[in-house]
CSV table of N, CA, C and O in Angstrom, one decimal:
chain,number,residue,atom,x,y,z
A,1,UNK,N,0.9,-1.2,0.0
A,1,UNK,CA,0.0,0.0,0.0
A,1,UNK,C,0.9,1.2,0.0
A,1,UNK,O,1.9,1.3,0.8
A,2,UNK,N,0.6,2.2,-0.9
A,2,UNK,CA,1.4,3.4,-0.9
A,2,UNK,C,1.0,4.5,0.1
A,2,UNK,O,-0.1,4.3,0.7
A,3,UNK,N,1.7,5.5,0.2
A,3,UNK,CA,1.4,6.5,1.2
A,3,UNK,C,0.1,7.2,1.0
A,3,UNK,O,-0.7,7.5,1.9
A,4,UNK,N,-0.2,7.5,-0.3
A,4,UNK,CA,-1.5,8.1,-0.6
A,4,UNK,C,-2.7,7.3,-0.1
A,4,UNK,O,-3.6,7.9,0.5
A,5,UNK,N,-2.6,6.0,-0.3
A,5,UNK,CA,-3.7,5.1,0.2
A,5,UNK,C,-3.7,5.1,1.7
A,5,UNK,O,-4.8,5.1,2.3
A,6,UNK,N,-2.6,5.1,2.4
A,6,UNK,CA,-2.5,5.1,3.8
A,6,UNK,C,-3.2,6.4,4.4
A,6,UNK,O,-3.9,6.4,5.3
A,7,UNK,N,-2.8,7.6,3.8
A,7,UNK,CA,-3.4,8.8,4.2
A,7,UNK,C,-4.9,8.8,4.0
A,7,UNK,O,-5.6,9.3,4.9
A,8,UNK,N,-5.3,8.4,2.9
A,8,UNK,CA,-6.8,8.3,2.6
A,8,UNK,C,-7.5,7.5,3.6
A,8,UNK,O,-8.5,7.9,4.2
A,9,UNK,N,-7.0,6.3,3.9
A,9,UNK,CA,-7.7,5.4,4.8
A,9,UNK,C,-7.6,6.0,6.2
A,9,UNK,O,-8.6,5.8,7.0
A,10,UNK,N,-6.5,6.7,6.6
A,10,UNK,CA,-6.4,7.3,7.9
A,10,UNK,C,-7.5,8.4,8.0
A,10,UNK,O,-8.1,8.5,9.0
A,11,UNK,N,-7.6,9.2,7.0
A,11,UNK,CA,-8.6,10.3,7.0
A,11,UNK,C,-10.0,9.8,7.1
A,11,UNK,O,-10.9,10.3,7.8
A,12,UNK,N,-10.3,8.7,6.4
A,12,UNK,CA,-11.7,8.1,6.4
A,12,UNK,C,-11.9,7.6,7.9
A,12,UNK,O,-13.0,7.8,8.4
A,13,UNK,N,-11.0,6.9,8.4
A,13,UNK,CA,-11.1,6.4,9.8
A,13,UNK,C,-11.3,7.5,10.8
A,13,UNK,O,-12.2,7.4,11.7
A,14,UNK,N,-10.6,8.6,10.7
A,14,UNK,CA,-10.7,9.7,11.6
A,14,UNK,C,-12.1,10.4,11.4
A,14,UNK,O,-12.7,10.8,12.4
A,15,UNK,N,-12.5,10.5,10.2
A,15,UNK,CA,-13.9,11.1,10.0
A,15,UNK,C,-15.0,10.2,10.5
A,15,UNK,O,-16.0,10.7,11.1
A,16,UNK,N,-14.8,8.9,10.4
A,16,UNK,CA,-15.7,7.9,10.9
A,16,UNK,C,-15.8,8.0,12.4
A,16,UNK,O,-16.9,7.9,13.0
A,17,UNK,N,-14.6,8.2,13.1
A,17,UNK,CA,-14.6,8.3,14.5
A,17,UNK,C,-15.3,9.6,15.0
A,17,UNK,O,-16.1,9.6,15.9
A,18,UNK,N,-15.1,10.7,14.2
A,18,UNK,CA,-15.8,11.9,14.6
A,18,UNK,C,-17.3,11.8,14.4
A,18,UNK,O,-18.1,12.5,15.1
A,19,UNK,N,-17.8,11.0,13.4
A,19,UNK,CA,-19.2,10.9,13.2
A,19,UNK,C,-19.9,9.8,13.9
A,19,UNK,O,-21.1,9.6,13.9
A,20,UNK,N,-19.1,9.0,14.6
A,20,UNK,CA,-19.6,7.8,15.3
A,20,UNK,C,-20.6,8.2,16.4
A,20,UNK,O,-20.4,9.2,17.1
A,21,UNK,N,-21.7,7.4,16.5
A,21,UNK,CA,-22.7,7.8,17.5
A,21,UNK,C,-22.6,7.0,18.8
A,21,UNK,O,-23.1,7.3,19.8
A,22,UNK,N,-21.8,5.9,18.8
A,22,UNK,CA,-21.6,5.1,20.0
A,22,UNK,C,-20.1,5.2,20.5
A,22,UNK,O,-19.3,5.3,19.6
A,23,UNK,N,-19.9,5.1,21.8
A,23,UNK,CA,-18.5,5.1,22.2
A,23,UNK,C,-17.7,4.0,21.7
A,23,UNK,O,-16.5,4.2,21.4
A,24,UNK,N,-18.3,2.8,21.5
A,24,UNK,CA,-17.5,1.7,21.0
A,24,UNK,C,-17.1,1.9,19.5
A,24,UNK,O,-16.0,1.6,19.2
A,25,UNK,N,-18.0,2.5,18.7
A,25,UNK,CA,-17.7,2.8,17.3
A,25,UNK,C,-16.6,3.9,17.3
A,25,UNK,O,-15.7,3.8,16.5
A,26,UNK,N,-16.7,4.9,18.1
A,26,UNK,CA,-15.8,6.0,18.1
A,26,UNK,C,-14.4,5.4,18.5
A,26,UNK,O,-13.4,5.7,17.8
A,27,UNK,N,-14.3,4.6,19.5
A,27,UNK,CA,-13.0,4.0,19.9
A,27,UNK,C,-12.4,3.1,18.8
A,27,UNK,O,-11.2,3.2,18.5
A,28,UNK,N,-13.3,2.3,18.2
A,28,UNK,CA,-12.8,1.4,17.1
A,28,UNK,C,-12.2,2.2,16.0
A,28,UNK,O,-11.1,1.9,15.5
A,29,UNK,N,-12.9,3.2,15.5
A,29,UNK,CA,-12.4,4.0,14.4
A,29,UNK,C,-11.2,4.8,14.8
A,29,UNK,O,-10.3,5.0,14.0
A,30,UNK,N,-11.1,5.3,16.0
A,30,UNK,CA,-9.9,6.0,16.5
A,30,UNK,C,-8.7,5.1,16.5
A,30,UNK,O,-7.6,5.5,16.1
A,31,UNK,N,-8.9,3.9,16.9
A,31,UNK,CA,-7.8,2.9,17.0
A,31,UNK,C,-7.3,2.6,15.5
A,31,UNK,O,-6.1,2.5,15.3
A,32,UNK,N,-8.3,2.4,14.6
A,32,UNK,CA,-7.9,2.2,13.2
A,32,UNK,C,-7.2,3.3,12.7
A,32,UNK,O,-6.1,3.1,12.0
A,33,UNK,N,-7.6,4.5,12.9
A,33,UNK,CA,-6.9,5.7,12.4
A,33,UNK,C,-5.5,5.8,13.0
A,33,UNK,O,-4.5,6.2,12.3
A,34,UNK,N,-5.4,5.5,14.3
A,34,UNK,CA,-4.1,5.6,15.0
A,34,UNK,C,-3.1,4.5,14.4
A,34,UNK,O,-1.9,4.8,14.2
A,35,UNK,N,-3.7,3.3,14.0
A,35,UNK,CA,-2.8,2.3,13.4
A,35,UNK,C,-2.4,2.8,12.0
A,35,UNK,O,-1.2,2.5,11.6
A,36,UNK,N,-3.2,3.5,11.2
A,36,UNK,CA,-2.8,4.0,10.0
A,36,UNK,C,-1.7,5.1,10.2
A,36,UNK,O,-0.7,5.1,9.4
A,37,UNK,N,-1.9,5.9,11.2
A,37,UNK,CA,-0.9,6.9,11.5
A,37,UNK,C,0.5,6.3,11.8
A,37,UNK,O,1.5,6.8,11.4
A,38,UNK,N,0.4,5.2,12.6
A,38,UNK,CA,1.7,4.5,12.9
A,38,UNK,C,2.3,4.0,11.6
A,38,UNK,O,3.5,4.0,11.5
A,39,UNK,N,1.5,3.4,10.7
A,39,UNK,CA,2.1,2.9,9.5
A,39,UNK,C,2.7,4.0,8.7
A,39,UNK,O,3.7,3.8,8.0
A,40,UNK,N,2.1,5.2,8.7
A,40,UNK,CA,2.6,6.3,8.0
A,40,UNK,C,3.9,6.8,8.6
A,40,UNK,O,4.9,7.0,7.9
A,41,UNK,N,4.0,6.9,9.9
A,41,UNK,CA,5.2,7.3,10.6
A,41,UNK,C,6.3,6.3,10.3
A,41,UNK,O,7.5,6.7,10.2
A,42,UNK,N,6.1,5.0,10.3
A,42,UNK,CA,7.1,4.0,10.1
A,42,UNK,C,7.2,3.5,8.7
A,42,UNK,O,7.7,2.4,8.5
A,43,UNK,N,6.7,4.3,7.8
A,43,UNK,CA,6.7,3.8,6.4
A,43,UNK,C,8.0,3.4,5.8
A,43,UNK,O,8.2,2.4,5.2
A,44,UNK,N,9.1,4.2,6.1
A,44,UNK,CA,10.4,3.9,5.5
A,44,UNK,C,10.9,2.5,6.1
A,44,UNK,O,11.5,1.8,5.3
A,45,UNK,N,10.7,2.3,7.3
A,45,UNK,CA,11.2,1.0,7.9
A,45,UNK,C,10.3,-0.2,7.6
A,45,UNK,O,10.7,-1.3,7.8
A,46,UNK,N,9.1,0.0,7.1
A,46,UNK,CA,8.2,-1.0,7.0
A,46,UNK,C,8.4,-1.9,5.7
A,46,UNK,O,7.9,-3.0,5.6
A,47,UNK,N,9.1,-1.4,4.7
A,47,UNK,CA,9.4,-2.1,3.5
A,47,UNK,C,8.2,-2.0,2.6
A,47,UNK,O,8.1,-2.7,1.6
A,48,UNK,N,7.2,-1.2,2.9
A,48,UNK,CA,6.1,-1.0,2.0
A,48,UNK,C,6.5,-0.2,0.8
A,48,UNK,O,7.4,0.6,0.8
A,49,UNK,N,5.9,-0.5,-0.4
A,49,UNK,CA,6.3,0.1,-1.6
A,49,UNK,C,6.0,1.6,-1.6
A,49,UNK,O,5.0,2.1,-1.2
A,50,UNK,N,7.0,2.4,-2.1
A,50,UNK,CA,6.8,3.8,-2.3
A,50,UNK,C,6.0,4.1,-3.5
A,50,UNK,O,5.7,3.3,-4.3
A,51,UNK,N,5.7,5.4,-3.6
A,51,UNK,CA,5.0,5.9,-4.8
A,51,UNK,C,5.8,5.5,-6.1
A,51,UNK,O,7.0,5.7,-6.1
A,52,UNK,N,5.1,5.1,-7.1
A,52,UNK,CA,5.7,5.0,-8.4
A,52,UNK,C,5.6,6.3,-9.0
A,52,UNK,O,4.8,7.1,-8.7
A,53,UNK,N,6.5,6.6,-10.0
A,53,UNK,CA,6.4,7.9,-10.7
A,53,UNK,C,5.1,8.1,-11.4
A,53,UNK,O,4.7,9.3,-11.5
A,54,UNK,N,4.4,7.1,-11.8
A,54,UNK,CA,3.1,7.3,-12.4
A,54,UNK,C,2.0,7.5,-11.4
A,54,UNK,O,0.9,7.9,-11.8
A,55,UNK,N,2.2,7.2,-10.1
A,55,UNK,CA,1.1,7.4,-9.1
A,55,UNK,C,1.5,8.4,-8.0
A,55,UNK,O,1.1,8.3,-6.9
A,56,UNK,N,2.4,9.3,-8.3
A,56,UNK,CA,2.9,10.2,-7.3
A,56,UNK,C,1.7,11.2,-7.0
A,56,UNK,O,0.9,11.5,-7.8
A,57,UNK,N,1.7,11.6,-5.7
A,57,UNK,CA,0.6,12.5,-5.3
A,57,UNK,C,0.7,13.9,-6.0
A,57,UNK,O,1.8,14.3,-6.3
A,58,UNK,N,-0.4,14.6,-6.1
A,58,UNK,CA,-0.4,15.9,-6.6
A,58,UNK,C,0.2,16.8,-5.5
A,58,UNK,O,0.0,16.6,-4.3
A,59,UNK,N,0.9,17.9,-5.9
A,59,UNK,CA,1.4,18.8,-4.8
A,59,UNK,C,0.3,19.3,-3.9
A,59,UNK,O,-0.8,19.7,-4.4
A,60,UNK,N,0.5,19.2,-2.6
A,60,UNK,CA,-0.5,19.6,-1.7
A,60,UNK,C,-1.6,18.6,-1.4
A,60,UNK,O,-2.4,18.8,-0.5
A,61,UNK,N,-1.6,17.5,-2.1
A,61,UNK,CA,-2.6,16.5,-1.9
A,61,UNK,C,-2.4,15.8,-0.6
A,61,UNK,O,-3.3,15.4,0.1
A,62,UNK,N,-1.1,15.5,-0.2
A,62,UNK,CA,-0.8,14.9,1.0
A,62,UNK,C,0.2,15.8,1.8
A,62,UNK,O,1.4,15.8,1.6
A,63,UNK,N,-0.4,16.7,2.6
A,63,UNK,CA,0.4,17.7,3.2
A,63,UNK,C,0.5,17.6,4.7
A,63,UNK,O,1.3,18.3,5.3
A,64,UNK,N,-0.2,16.7,5.3
A,64,UNK,CA,-0.1,16.5,6.7
A,64,UNK,C,0.9,15.4,7.0
A,64,UNK,O,1.0,14.4,6.3
A,65,UNK,N,1.7,15.5,8.1
A,65,UNK,CA,2.5,14.4,8.5
A,65,UNK,C,1.8,13.6,9.6
A,65,UNK,O,0.7,14.0,10.1
A,66,UNK,N,2.3,12.5,9.9
A,66,UNK,CA,1.6,11.5,10.8
A,66,UNK,C,1.4,12.1,12.2
A,66,UNK,O,0.4,11.8,12.8
A,67,UNK,N,2.4,12.9,12.7
A,67,UNK,CA,2.2,13.5,14.0
A,67,UNK,C,1.0,14.4,14.1
A,67,UNK,O,0.3,14.5,15.1
A,68,UNK,N,0.8,15.2,13.0
A,68,UNK,CA,-0.3,16.1,13.1
A,68,UNK,C,-1.6,15.4,12.9
A,68,UNK,O,-2.6,15.7,13.5
A,69,UNK,N,-1.6,14.3,12.2
A,69,UNK,CA,-2.8,13.4,12.1
A,69,UNK,C,-3.1,12.8,13.4
A,69,UNK,O,-4.3,12.7,13.9
A,70,UNK,N,-2.1,12.3,14.1
A,70,UNK,CA,-2.3,11.7,15.5
A,70,UNK,C,-2.9,12.8,16.4
A,70,UNK,O,-3.7,12.5,17.2
A,71,UNK,N,-2.4,14.0,16.3
A,71,UNK,CA,-2.9,15.1,17.2
A,71,UNK,C,-4.4,15.3,17.0
A,71,UNK,O,-5.1,15.7,17.9
A,72,UNK,N,-4.9,15.1,15.7
A,72,UNK,CA,-6.3,15.3,15.5
A,72,UNK,C,-7.1,14.2,16.2
A,72,UNK,O,-8.2,14.4,16.6
A,73,UNK,N,-6.5,13.0,16.3
A,73,UNK,CA,-7.2,11.9,16.9
A,73,UNK,C,-7.2,11.9,18.4
A,73,UNK,O,-8.1,11.4,19.1
A,74,UNK,N,-6.1,12.5,19.0
A,74,UNK,CA,-5.9,12.4,20.4
A,74,UNK,C,-6.0,13.9,21.0
A,74,UNK,O,-5.1,14.6,20.8
A,75,UNK,N,-7.1,14.2,21.6
A,75,UNK,CA,-7.3,15.6,22.1
A,75,UNK,C,-6.1,16.0,23.1
A,75,UNK,O,-5.8,17.2,23.1
A,76,UNK,N,-5.6,15.1,23.8
A,76,UNK,CA,-4.5,15.4,24.8
A,76,UNK,C,-3.3,15.9,24.0
A,76,UNK,O,-2.6,16.8,24.4
A,77,UNK,N,-3.0,15.3,22.9
A,77,UNK,CA,-1.9,15.7,22.0
A,77,UNK,C,-2.1,17.0,21.4
A,77,UNK,O,-1.2,17.8,21.2
A,78,UNK,N,-3.3,17.3,21.0
A,78,UNK,CA,-3.7,18.5,20.3
A,78,UNK,C,-3.5,19.7,21.2
A,78,UNK,O,-2.9,20.7,20.8
A,79,UNK,N,-3.9,19.6,22.5
A,79,UNK,CA,-3.7,20.7,23.4
A,79,UNK,C,-2.3,20.8,23.9
A,79,UNK,O,-1.8,21.9,24.2
A,80,UNK,N,-1.5,19.7,23.9
A,80,UNK,CA,-0.1,19.8,24.4
A,80,UNK,C,0.8,20.4,23.3
A,80,UNK,O,1.8,21.1,23.6
A,81,UNK,N,0.4,20.4,22.0
A,81,UNK,CA,1.2,20.9,21.0
A,81,UNK,C,0.9,22.4,20.8
A,81,UNK,O,1.5,23.1,20.0
A,82,UNK,N,-0.1,23.0,21.5
A,82,UNK,CA,-0.4,24.4,21.3
A,82,UNK,C,0.3,25.2,22.3
A,82,UNK,O,0.8,25.0,23.2
C-alpha cells in the first residue's frame, strides 16, 4: 500500500470516529486511524512500496505528517502541541 492510500484510509477512519454515535464505534475508528498513522510514521522502515512515478501525489494532496494526524485523533496531544 502506498502513502497516498494510507493517508486516505487514515482520514476516512478519523472522519468515521468523529461521526460515530456510540462510544464503541468511536473508539474502534480512532484505533484504526491511529494504526494507519503508525504505518505512515514508520513507512520507511516497513518495507512498503513507495509511490511509483506514475502514481505520485499531486502537490498539496498529502500535506499532513503523521504526528499532526495523530494530534487530530488524540485531544491530549492537540492541546499539548499548542
